[in-house]
mmCIF file of C-alpha atoms in Angstrom:
data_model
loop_
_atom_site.group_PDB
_atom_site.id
_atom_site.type_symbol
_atom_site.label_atom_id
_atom_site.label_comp_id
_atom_site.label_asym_id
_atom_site.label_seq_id
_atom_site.Cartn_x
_atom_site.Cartn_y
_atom_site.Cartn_z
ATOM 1 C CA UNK A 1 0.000 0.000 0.000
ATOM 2 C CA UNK A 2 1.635 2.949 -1.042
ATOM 3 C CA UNK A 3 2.160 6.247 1.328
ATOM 4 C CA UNK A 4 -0.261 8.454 -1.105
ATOM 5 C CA UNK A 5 -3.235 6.610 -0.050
ATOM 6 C CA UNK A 6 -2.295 6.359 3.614
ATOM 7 C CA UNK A 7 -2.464 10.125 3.481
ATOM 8 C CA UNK A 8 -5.635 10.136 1.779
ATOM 9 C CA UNK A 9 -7.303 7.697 4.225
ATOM 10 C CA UNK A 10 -6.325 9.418 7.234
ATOM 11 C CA UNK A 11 -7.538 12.868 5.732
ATOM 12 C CA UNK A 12 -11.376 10.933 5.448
ATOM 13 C CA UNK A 13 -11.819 8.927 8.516
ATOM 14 C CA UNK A 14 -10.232 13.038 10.042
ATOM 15 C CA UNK A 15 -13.038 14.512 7.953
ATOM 16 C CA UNK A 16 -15.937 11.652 9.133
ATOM 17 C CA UNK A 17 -15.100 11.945 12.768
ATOM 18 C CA UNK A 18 -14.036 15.662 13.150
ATOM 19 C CA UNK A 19 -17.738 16.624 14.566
ATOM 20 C CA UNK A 20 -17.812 14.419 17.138
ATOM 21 C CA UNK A 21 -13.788 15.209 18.134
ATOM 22 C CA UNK A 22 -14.659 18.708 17.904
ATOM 23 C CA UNK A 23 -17.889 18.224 20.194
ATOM 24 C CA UNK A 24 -15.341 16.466 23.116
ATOM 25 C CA UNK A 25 -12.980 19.055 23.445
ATOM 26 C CA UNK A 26 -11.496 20.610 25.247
ATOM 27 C CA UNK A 27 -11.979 18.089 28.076
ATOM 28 C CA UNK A 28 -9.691 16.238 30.512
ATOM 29 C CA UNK A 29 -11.619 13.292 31.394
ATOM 30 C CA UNK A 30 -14.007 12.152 28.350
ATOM 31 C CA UNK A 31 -16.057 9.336 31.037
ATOM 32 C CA UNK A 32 -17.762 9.929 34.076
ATOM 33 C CA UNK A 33 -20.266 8.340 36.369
ATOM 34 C CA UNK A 34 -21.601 10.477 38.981
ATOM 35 C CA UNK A 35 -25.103 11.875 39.217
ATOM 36 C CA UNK A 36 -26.085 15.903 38.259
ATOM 37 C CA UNK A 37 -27.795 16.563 41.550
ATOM 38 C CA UNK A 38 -26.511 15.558 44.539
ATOM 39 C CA UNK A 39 -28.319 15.245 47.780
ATOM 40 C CA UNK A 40 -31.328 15.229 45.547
ATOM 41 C CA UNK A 41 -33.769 13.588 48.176
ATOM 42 C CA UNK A 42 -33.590 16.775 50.096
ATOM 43 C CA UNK A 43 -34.616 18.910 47.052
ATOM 44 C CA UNK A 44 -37.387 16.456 46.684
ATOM 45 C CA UNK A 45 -38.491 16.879 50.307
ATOM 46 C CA UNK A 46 -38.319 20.301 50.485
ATOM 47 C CA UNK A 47 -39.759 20.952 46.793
ATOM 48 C CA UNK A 48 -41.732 24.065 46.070
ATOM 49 C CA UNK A 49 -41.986 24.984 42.524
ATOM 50 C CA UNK A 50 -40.547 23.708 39.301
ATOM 51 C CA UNK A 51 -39.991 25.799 36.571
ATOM 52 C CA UNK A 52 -39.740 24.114 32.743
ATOM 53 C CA UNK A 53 -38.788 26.927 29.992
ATOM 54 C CA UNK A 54 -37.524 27.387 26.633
ATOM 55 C CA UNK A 55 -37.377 30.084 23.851
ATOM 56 C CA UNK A 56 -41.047 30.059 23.373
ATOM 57 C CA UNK A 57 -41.865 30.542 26.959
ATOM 58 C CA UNK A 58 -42.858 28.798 30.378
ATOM 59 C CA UNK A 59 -43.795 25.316 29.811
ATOM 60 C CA UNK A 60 -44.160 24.443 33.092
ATOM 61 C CA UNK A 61 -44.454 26.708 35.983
ATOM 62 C CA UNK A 62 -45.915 24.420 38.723
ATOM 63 C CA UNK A 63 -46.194 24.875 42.503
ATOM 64 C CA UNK A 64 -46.988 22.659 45.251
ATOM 65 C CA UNK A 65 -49.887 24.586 47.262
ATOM 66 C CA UNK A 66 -51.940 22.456 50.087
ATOM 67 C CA UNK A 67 -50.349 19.131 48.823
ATOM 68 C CA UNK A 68 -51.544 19.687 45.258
ATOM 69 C CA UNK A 69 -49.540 20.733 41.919
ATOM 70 C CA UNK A 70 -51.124 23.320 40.275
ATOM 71 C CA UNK A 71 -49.863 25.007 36.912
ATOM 72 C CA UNK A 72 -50.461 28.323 36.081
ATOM 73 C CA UNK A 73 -51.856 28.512 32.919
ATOM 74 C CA UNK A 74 -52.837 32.574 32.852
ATOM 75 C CA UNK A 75 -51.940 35.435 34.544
ATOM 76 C CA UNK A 76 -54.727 35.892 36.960
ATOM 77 C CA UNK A 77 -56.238 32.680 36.077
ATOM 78 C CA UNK A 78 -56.618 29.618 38.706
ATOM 79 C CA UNK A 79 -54.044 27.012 38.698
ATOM 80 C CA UNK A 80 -54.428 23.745 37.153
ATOM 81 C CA UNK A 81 -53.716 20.481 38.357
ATOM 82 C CA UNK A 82 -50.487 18.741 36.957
ATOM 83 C CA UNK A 83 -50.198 15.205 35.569
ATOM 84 C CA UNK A 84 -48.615 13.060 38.713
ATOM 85 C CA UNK A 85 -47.647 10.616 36.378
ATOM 86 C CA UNK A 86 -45.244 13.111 34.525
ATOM 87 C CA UNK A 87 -43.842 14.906 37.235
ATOM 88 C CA UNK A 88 -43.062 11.873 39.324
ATOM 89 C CA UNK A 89 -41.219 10.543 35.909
ATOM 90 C CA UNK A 90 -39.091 13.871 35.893
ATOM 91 C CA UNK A 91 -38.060 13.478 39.283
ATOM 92 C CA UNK A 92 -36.938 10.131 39.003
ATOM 93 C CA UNK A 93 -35.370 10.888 36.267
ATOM 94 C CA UNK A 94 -33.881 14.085 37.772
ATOM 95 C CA UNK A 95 -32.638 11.910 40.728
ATOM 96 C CA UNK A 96 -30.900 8.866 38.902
ATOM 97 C CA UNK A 97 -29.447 10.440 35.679
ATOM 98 C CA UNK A 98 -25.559 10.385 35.487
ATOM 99 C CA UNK A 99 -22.980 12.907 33.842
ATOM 100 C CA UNK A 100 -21.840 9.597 31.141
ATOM 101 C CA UNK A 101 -19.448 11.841 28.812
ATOM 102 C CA UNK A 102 -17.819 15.208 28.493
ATOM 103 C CA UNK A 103 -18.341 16.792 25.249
ATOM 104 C CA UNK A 104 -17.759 20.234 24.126
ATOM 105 C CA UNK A 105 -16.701 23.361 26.303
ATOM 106 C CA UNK A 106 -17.246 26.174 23.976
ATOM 107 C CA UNK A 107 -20.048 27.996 23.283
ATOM 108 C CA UNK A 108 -19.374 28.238 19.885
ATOM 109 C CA UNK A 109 -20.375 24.626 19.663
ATOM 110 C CA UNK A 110 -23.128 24.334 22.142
ATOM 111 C CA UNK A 111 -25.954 24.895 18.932
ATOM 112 C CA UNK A 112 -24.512 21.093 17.644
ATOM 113 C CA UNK A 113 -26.363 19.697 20.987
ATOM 114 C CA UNK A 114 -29.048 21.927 21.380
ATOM 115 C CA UNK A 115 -27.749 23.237 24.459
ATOM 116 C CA UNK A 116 -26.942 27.678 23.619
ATOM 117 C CA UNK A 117 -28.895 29.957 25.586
ATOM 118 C CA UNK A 118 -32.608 30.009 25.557
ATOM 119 C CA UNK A 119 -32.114 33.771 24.020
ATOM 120 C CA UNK A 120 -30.154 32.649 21.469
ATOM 121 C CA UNK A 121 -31.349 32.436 17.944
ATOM 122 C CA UNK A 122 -33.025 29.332 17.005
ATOM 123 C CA UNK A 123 -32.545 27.819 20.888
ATOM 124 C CA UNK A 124 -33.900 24.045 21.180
ATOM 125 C CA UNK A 125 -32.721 23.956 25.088
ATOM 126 C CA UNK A 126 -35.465 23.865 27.625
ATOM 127 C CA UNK A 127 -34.182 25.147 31.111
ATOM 128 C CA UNK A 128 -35.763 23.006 34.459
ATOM 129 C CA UNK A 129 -35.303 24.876 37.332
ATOM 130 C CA UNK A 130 -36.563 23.066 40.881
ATOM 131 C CA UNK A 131 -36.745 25.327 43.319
ATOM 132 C CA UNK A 132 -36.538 24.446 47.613
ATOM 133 C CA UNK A 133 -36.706 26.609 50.183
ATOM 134 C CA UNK A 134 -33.821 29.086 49.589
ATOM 135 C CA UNK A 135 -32.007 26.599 47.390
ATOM 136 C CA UNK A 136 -32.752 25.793 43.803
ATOM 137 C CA UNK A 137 -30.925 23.612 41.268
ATOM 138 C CA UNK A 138 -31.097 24.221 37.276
ATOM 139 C CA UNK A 139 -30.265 21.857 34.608
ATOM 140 C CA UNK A 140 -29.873 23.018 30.651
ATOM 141 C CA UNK A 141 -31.442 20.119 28.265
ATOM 142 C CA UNK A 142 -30.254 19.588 24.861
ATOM 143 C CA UNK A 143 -30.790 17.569 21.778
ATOM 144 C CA UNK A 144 -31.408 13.487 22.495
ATOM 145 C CA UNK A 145 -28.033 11.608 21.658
ATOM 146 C CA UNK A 146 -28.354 9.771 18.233
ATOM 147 C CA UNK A 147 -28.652 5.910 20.036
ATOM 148 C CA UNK A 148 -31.711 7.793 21.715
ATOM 149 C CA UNK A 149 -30.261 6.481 25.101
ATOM 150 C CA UNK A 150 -29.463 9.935 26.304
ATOM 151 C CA UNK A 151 -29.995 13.777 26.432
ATOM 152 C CA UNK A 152 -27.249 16.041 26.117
ATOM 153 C CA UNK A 153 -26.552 18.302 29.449
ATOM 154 C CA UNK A 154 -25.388 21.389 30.884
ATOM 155 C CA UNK A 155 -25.797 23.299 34.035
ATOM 156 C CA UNK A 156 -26.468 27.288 33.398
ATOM 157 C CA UNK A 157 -23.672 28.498 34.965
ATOM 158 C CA UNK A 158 -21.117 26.263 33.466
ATOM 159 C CA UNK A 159 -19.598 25.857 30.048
ATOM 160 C CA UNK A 160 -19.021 22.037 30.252
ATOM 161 C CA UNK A 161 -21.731 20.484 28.668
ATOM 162 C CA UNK A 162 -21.987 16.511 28.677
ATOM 163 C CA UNK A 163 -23.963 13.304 27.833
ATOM 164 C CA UNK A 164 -26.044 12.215 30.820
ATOM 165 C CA UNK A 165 -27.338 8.489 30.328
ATOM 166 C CA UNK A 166 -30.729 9.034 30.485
ATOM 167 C CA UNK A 167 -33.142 10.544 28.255
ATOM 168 C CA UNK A 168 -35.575 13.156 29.769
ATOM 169 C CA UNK A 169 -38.221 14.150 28.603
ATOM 170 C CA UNK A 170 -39.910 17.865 28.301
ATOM 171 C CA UNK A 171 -43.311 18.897 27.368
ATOM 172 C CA UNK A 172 -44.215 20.006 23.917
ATOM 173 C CA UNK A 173 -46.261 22.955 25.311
ATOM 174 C CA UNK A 174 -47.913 24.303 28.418
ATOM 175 C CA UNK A 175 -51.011 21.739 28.374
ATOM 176 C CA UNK A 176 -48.462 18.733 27.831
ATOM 177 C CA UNK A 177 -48.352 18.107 31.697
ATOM 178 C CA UNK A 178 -51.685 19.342 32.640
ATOM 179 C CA UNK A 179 -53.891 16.601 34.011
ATOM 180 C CA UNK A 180 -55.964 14.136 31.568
ATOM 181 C CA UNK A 181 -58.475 13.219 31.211
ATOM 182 C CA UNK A 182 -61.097 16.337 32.033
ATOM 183 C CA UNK A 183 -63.192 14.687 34.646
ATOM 184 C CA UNK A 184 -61.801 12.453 37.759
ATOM 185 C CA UNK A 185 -64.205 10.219 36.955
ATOM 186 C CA UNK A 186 -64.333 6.457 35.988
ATOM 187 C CA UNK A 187 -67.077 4.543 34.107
ATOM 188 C CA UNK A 188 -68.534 3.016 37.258
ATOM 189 C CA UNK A 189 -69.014 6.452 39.259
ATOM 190 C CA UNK A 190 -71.621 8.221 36.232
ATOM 191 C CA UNK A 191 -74.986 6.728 37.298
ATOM 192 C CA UNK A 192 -76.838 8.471 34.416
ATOM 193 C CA UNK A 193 -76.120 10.153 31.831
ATOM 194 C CA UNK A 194 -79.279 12.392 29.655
ATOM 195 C CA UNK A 195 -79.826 14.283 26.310
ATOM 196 C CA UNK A 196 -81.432 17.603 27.228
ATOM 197 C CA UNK A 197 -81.654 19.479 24.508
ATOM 198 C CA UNK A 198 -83.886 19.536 21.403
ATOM 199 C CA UNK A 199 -83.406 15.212 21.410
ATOM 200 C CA UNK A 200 -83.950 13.268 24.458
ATOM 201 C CA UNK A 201 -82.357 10.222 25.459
ATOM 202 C CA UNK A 202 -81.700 9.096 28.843
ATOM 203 C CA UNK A 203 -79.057 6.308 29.674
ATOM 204 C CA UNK A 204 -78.771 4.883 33.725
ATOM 205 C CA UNK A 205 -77.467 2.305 36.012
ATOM 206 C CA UNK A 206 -78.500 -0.461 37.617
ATOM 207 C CA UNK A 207 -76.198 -0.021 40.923
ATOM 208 C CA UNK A 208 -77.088 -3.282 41.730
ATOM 209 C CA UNK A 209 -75.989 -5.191 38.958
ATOM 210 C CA UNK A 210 -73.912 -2.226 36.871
ATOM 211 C CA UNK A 211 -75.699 -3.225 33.708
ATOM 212 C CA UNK A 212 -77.041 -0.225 31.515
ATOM 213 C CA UNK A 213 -80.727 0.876 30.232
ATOM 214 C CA UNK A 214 -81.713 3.057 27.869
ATOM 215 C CA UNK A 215 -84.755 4.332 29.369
ATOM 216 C CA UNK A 216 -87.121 5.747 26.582
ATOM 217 C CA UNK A 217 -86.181 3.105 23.859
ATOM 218 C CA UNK A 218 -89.058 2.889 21.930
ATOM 219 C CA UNK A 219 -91.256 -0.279 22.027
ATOM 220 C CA UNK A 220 -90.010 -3.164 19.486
ATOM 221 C CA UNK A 221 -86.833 -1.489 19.181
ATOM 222 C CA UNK A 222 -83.354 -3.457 19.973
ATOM 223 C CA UNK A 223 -79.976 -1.736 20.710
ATOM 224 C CA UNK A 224 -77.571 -2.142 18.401
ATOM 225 C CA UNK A 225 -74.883 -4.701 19.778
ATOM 226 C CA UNK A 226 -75.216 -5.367 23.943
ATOM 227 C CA UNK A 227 -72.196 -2.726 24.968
ATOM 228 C CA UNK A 228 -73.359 0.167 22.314
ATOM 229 C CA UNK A 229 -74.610 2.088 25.670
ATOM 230 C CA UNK A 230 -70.823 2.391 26.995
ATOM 231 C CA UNK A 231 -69.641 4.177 24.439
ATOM 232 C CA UNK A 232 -71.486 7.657 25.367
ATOM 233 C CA UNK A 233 -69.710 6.762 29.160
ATOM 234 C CA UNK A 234 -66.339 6.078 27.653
ATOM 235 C CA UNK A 235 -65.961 9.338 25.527
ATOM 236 C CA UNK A 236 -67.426 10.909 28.831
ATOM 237 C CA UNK A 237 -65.052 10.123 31.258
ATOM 238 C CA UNK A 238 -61.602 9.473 28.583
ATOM 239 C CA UNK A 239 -62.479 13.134 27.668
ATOM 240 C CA UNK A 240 -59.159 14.725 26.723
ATOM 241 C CA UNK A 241 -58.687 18.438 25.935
ATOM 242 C CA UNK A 242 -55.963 20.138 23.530
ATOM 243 C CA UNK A 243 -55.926 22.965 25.165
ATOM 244 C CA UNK A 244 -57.442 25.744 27.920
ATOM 245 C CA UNK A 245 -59.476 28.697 27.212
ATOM 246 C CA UNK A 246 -60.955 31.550 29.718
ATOM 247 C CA UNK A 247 -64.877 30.270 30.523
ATOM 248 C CA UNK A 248 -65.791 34.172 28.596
ATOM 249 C CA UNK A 249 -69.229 34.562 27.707
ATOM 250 C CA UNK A 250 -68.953 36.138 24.727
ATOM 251 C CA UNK A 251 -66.770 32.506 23.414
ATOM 252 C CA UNK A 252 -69.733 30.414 24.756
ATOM 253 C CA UNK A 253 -72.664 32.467 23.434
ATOM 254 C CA UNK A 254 -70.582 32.396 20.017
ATOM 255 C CA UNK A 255 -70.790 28.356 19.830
ATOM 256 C CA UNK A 256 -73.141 26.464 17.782
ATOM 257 C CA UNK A 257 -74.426 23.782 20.696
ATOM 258 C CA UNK A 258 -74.043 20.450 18.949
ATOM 259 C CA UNK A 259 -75.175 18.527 22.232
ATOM 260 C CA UNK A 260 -75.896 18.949 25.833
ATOM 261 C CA UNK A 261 -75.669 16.077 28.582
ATOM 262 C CA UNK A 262 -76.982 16.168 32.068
ATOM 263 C CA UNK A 263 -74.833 13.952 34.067
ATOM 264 C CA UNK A 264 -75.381 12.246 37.768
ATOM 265 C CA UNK A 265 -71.855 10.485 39.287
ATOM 266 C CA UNK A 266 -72.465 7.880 42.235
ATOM 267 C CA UNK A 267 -71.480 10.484 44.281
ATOM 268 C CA UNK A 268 -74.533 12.612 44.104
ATOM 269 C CA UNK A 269 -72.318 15.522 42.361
ATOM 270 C CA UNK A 270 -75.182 16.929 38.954
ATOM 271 C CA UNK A 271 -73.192 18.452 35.972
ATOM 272 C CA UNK A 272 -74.336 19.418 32.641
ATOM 273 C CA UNK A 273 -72.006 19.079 29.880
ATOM 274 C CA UNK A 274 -72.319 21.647 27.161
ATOM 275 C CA UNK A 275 -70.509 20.422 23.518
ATOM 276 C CA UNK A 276 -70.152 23.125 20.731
ATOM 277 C CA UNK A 277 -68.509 24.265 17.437
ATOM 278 C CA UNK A 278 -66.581 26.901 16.246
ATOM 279 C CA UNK A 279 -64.695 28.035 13.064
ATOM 280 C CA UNK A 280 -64.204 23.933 12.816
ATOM 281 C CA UNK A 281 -63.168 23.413 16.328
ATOM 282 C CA UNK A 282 -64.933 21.275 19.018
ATOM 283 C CA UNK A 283 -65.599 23.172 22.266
ATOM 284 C CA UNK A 284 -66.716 21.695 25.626
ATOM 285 C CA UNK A 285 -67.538 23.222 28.886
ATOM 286 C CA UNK A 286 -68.933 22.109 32.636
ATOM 287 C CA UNK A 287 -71.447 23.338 34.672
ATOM 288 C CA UNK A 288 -72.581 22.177 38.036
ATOM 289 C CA UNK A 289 -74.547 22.823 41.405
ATOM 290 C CA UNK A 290 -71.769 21.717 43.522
ATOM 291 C CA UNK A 291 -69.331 24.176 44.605
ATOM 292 C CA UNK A 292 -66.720 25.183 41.739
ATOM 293 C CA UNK A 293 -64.559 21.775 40.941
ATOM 294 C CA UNK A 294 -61.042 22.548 38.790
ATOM 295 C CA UNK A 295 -62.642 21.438 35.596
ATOM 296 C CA UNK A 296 -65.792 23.347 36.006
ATOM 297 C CA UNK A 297 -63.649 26.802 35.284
ATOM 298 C CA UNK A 298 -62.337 25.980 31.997
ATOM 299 C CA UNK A 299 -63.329 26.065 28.216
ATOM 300 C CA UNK A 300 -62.055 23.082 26.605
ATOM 301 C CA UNK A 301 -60.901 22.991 23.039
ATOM 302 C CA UNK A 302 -61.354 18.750 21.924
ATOM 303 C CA UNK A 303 -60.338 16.541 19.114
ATOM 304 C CA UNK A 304 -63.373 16.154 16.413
ATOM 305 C CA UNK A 305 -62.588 12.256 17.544
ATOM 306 C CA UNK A 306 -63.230 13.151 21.183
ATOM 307 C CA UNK A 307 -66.668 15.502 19.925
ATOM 308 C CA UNK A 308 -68.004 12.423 17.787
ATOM 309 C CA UNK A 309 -67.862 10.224 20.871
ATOM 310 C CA UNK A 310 -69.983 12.263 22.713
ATOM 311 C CA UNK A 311 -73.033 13.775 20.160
ATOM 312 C CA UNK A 312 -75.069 10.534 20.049
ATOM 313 C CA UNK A 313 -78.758 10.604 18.836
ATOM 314 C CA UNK A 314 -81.080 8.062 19.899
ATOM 315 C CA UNK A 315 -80.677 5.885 16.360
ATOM 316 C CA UNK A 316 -77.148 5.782 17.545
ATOM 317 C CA UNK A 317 -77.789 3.194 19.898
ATOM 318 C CA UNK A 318 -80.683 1.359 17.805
ATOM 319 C CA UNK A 319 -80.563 -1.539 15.328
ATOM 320 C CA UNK A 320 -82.030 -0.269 12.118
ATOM 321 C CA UNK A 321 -84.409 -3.195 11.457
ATOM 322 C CA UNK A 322 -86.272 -1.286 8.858
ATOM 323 C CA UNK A 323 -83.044 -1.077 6.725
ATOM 324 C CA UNK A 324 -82.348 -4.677 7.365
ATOM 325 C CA UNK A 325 -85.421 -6.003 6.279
ATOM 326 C CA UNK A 326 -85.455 -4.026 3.360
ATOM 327 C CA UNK A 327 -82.234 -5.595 2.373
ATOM 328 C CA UNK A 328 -82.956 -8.822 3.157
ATOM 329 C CA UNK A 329 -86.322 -8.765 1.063
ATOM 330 C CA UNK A 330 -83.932 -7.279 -1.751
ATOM 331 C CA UNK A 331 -81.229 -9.987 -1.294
ATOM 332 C CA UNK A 332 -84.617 -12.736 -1.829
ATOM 333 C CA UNK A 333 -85.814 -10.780 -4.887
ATOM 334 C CA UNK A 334 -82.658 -10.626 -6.589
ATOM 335 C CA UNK A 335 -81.956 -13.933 -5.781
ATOM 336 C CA UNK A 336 -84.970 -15.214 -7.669
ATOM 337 C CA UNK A 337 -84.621 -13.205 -10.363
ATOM 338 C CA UNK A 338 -81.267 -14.751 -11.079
ATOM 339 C CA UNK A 339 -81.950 -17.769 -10.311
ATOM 340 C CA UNK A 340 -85.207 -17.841 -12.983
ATOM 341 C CA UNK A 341 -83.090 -16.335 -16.183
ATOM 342 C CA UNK A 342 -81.620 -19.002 -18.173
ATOM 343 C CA UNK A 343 -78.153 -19.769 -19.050
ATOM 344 C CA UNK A 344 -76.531 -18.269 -22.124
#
């Protein structure tokens, strides 16, 4: 092999790997294996607020008040309560995740993982800042490492940035992390459920026996399959929202009312649903007698999935045996009819 294409080979792998050299130094020790936060249990106990922002804005800005996590959504707005699910993920995450590998130093190069400045120009970093007592500890989060086994790192007030060995994950936008579904109900607890406006349909259950009744199915009528009654239950209490709105008049006397639903819950607690449309989007809203619950405040915005689960009509839940038995005197008809031609 001569020396030429030595030369030339060493110049290519140079050129192939010269991002990733250039993205590990300067550094003096490429692997670690010590956590980001130490002493994190006391942060945990003593936890207050966390804080989750990037370029675009807050994310997050959750506080523990009365043994609850509330989000702010709006200025002046009550808080809303925050998925325990994802928060208890983050701090696990938060607690166990390892500095893995030093990369780059400068800030030249912090773009290539994601991790410059949230002011900087075209900033992918989101900023978690958990704050405890008169303490607080902030951690920088970058791009996701290419084997997807791990973000990219750095804490605000240092240039080192690194490869931690876990992934975590942020919220896509300030509803991400906000608790699902609507209601903190399940199946079991709605005892009835009732079309009141220009339809009427009333659906309740047997507490004894949990079995469902439609209540003014009209005589020589069958429902459609034998669980066609839980689907108006399901979309009821799997109700997910895409995002908040202010509970304003003027939006609710601007909707076109697609459906309203008067709803009982084993618990004695009466709420009307109200379902409407506007400009193409599905909005729903609560009302109720008793007190002011979290969800009762809000204007949901809903997937046209989520919208068709909930405006049933009463031939929604019936066979059509008028259709069937036109069909099946068509099917005998044609059958004849092809059976009394004769063969070419």
């Amino acid at each position: 092999m001569n020396k030429s294409f030595l030369i030339l080979v060493f110049f290519v792998v140079m050129a192939l790997g010269g991002g990733a050299w250039l993205l590990q130094e300067p550094v003096t020790v490429n692997k670690r294996s010590e956590l980001v936060f130490k002493d994190f249990r006391k942060t945990v106990d003593e936890l207050q607020s966390i804080t989750i922002t990037n370029a675009q804005g807050v994310l997050l800005d959750a506080e523990l008040q009365d043994g609850v996590w509330g989000a702010s959504v709006k200025l002046g707005l009550p808080k809303y309560p925050v998925s325990k699910q994802h928060l208890a993920e983050l701090l696990r995450t938060l607690s166990q995740v390892k500095l893995l590998e030093a990369k780059t130093g400068k800030t030249e190069n912090f773009s290539q993982l994601g991790l410059q400045a949230l002011y900087a120009e075209d900033s992918i970093a989101s900023l978690i800042t958990l704050n405890a007592g008169k303490s607080s500890k902030s951690l920088m989060v970058g791009k996701m490492a290419t084997s997807g086994h791990g973000s990219f790192v750095r804490k605000p007030s240092e240039t080192q940035t690194w490869l931690a060995d876990k992934y975590i994950e942020m919220p896509v936008d300030k509803f991400a992390w906000l608790q699902q579904p609507i209601l903190p109900y399940k199946e079991e607890d709605i005892v009835s459920i009732r079309r009141v406006d220009h339809e009427s349909w009333n659906i309740t259950r047997d507490t004894q026996n949990a079995g469902l009744k439609l209540s003014n199915m009209p005589q020589s009528s069958e429902l459609k399959y034998e669980a066609v009654l839980n689907s108006i239950f399901k979309g009821l209490v799997g109700l997910r929202f895409e995002s908040l709105l202010d509970k304003e008049n003027e939006l609710i006397r601007s909707l076109e009312v697609l459906i309203e639903l008067e709803v009982q819950t084993l618990d004695s607690v009466s709420l009307k649903l109200t379902l409407g449309k506007k400009d193409e989007q599905n909005f729903v809203y609560f009302s109720t007698y008793d007190g002011e619950p979290y969800w009762s405040r809000w204007v949901y915005q809903i997937s046209n999935f989520s919208a068709q689960q909930l405006v049933k009509s009463m031939k929604d839940f019936l066979k059509d045996n008028s259709s069937s038995q036109t069909e099946s005197k068509s099917d005998i008809t044609q059958y004849s009819i092809d059976e009394g031609e004769s063969p070419d």
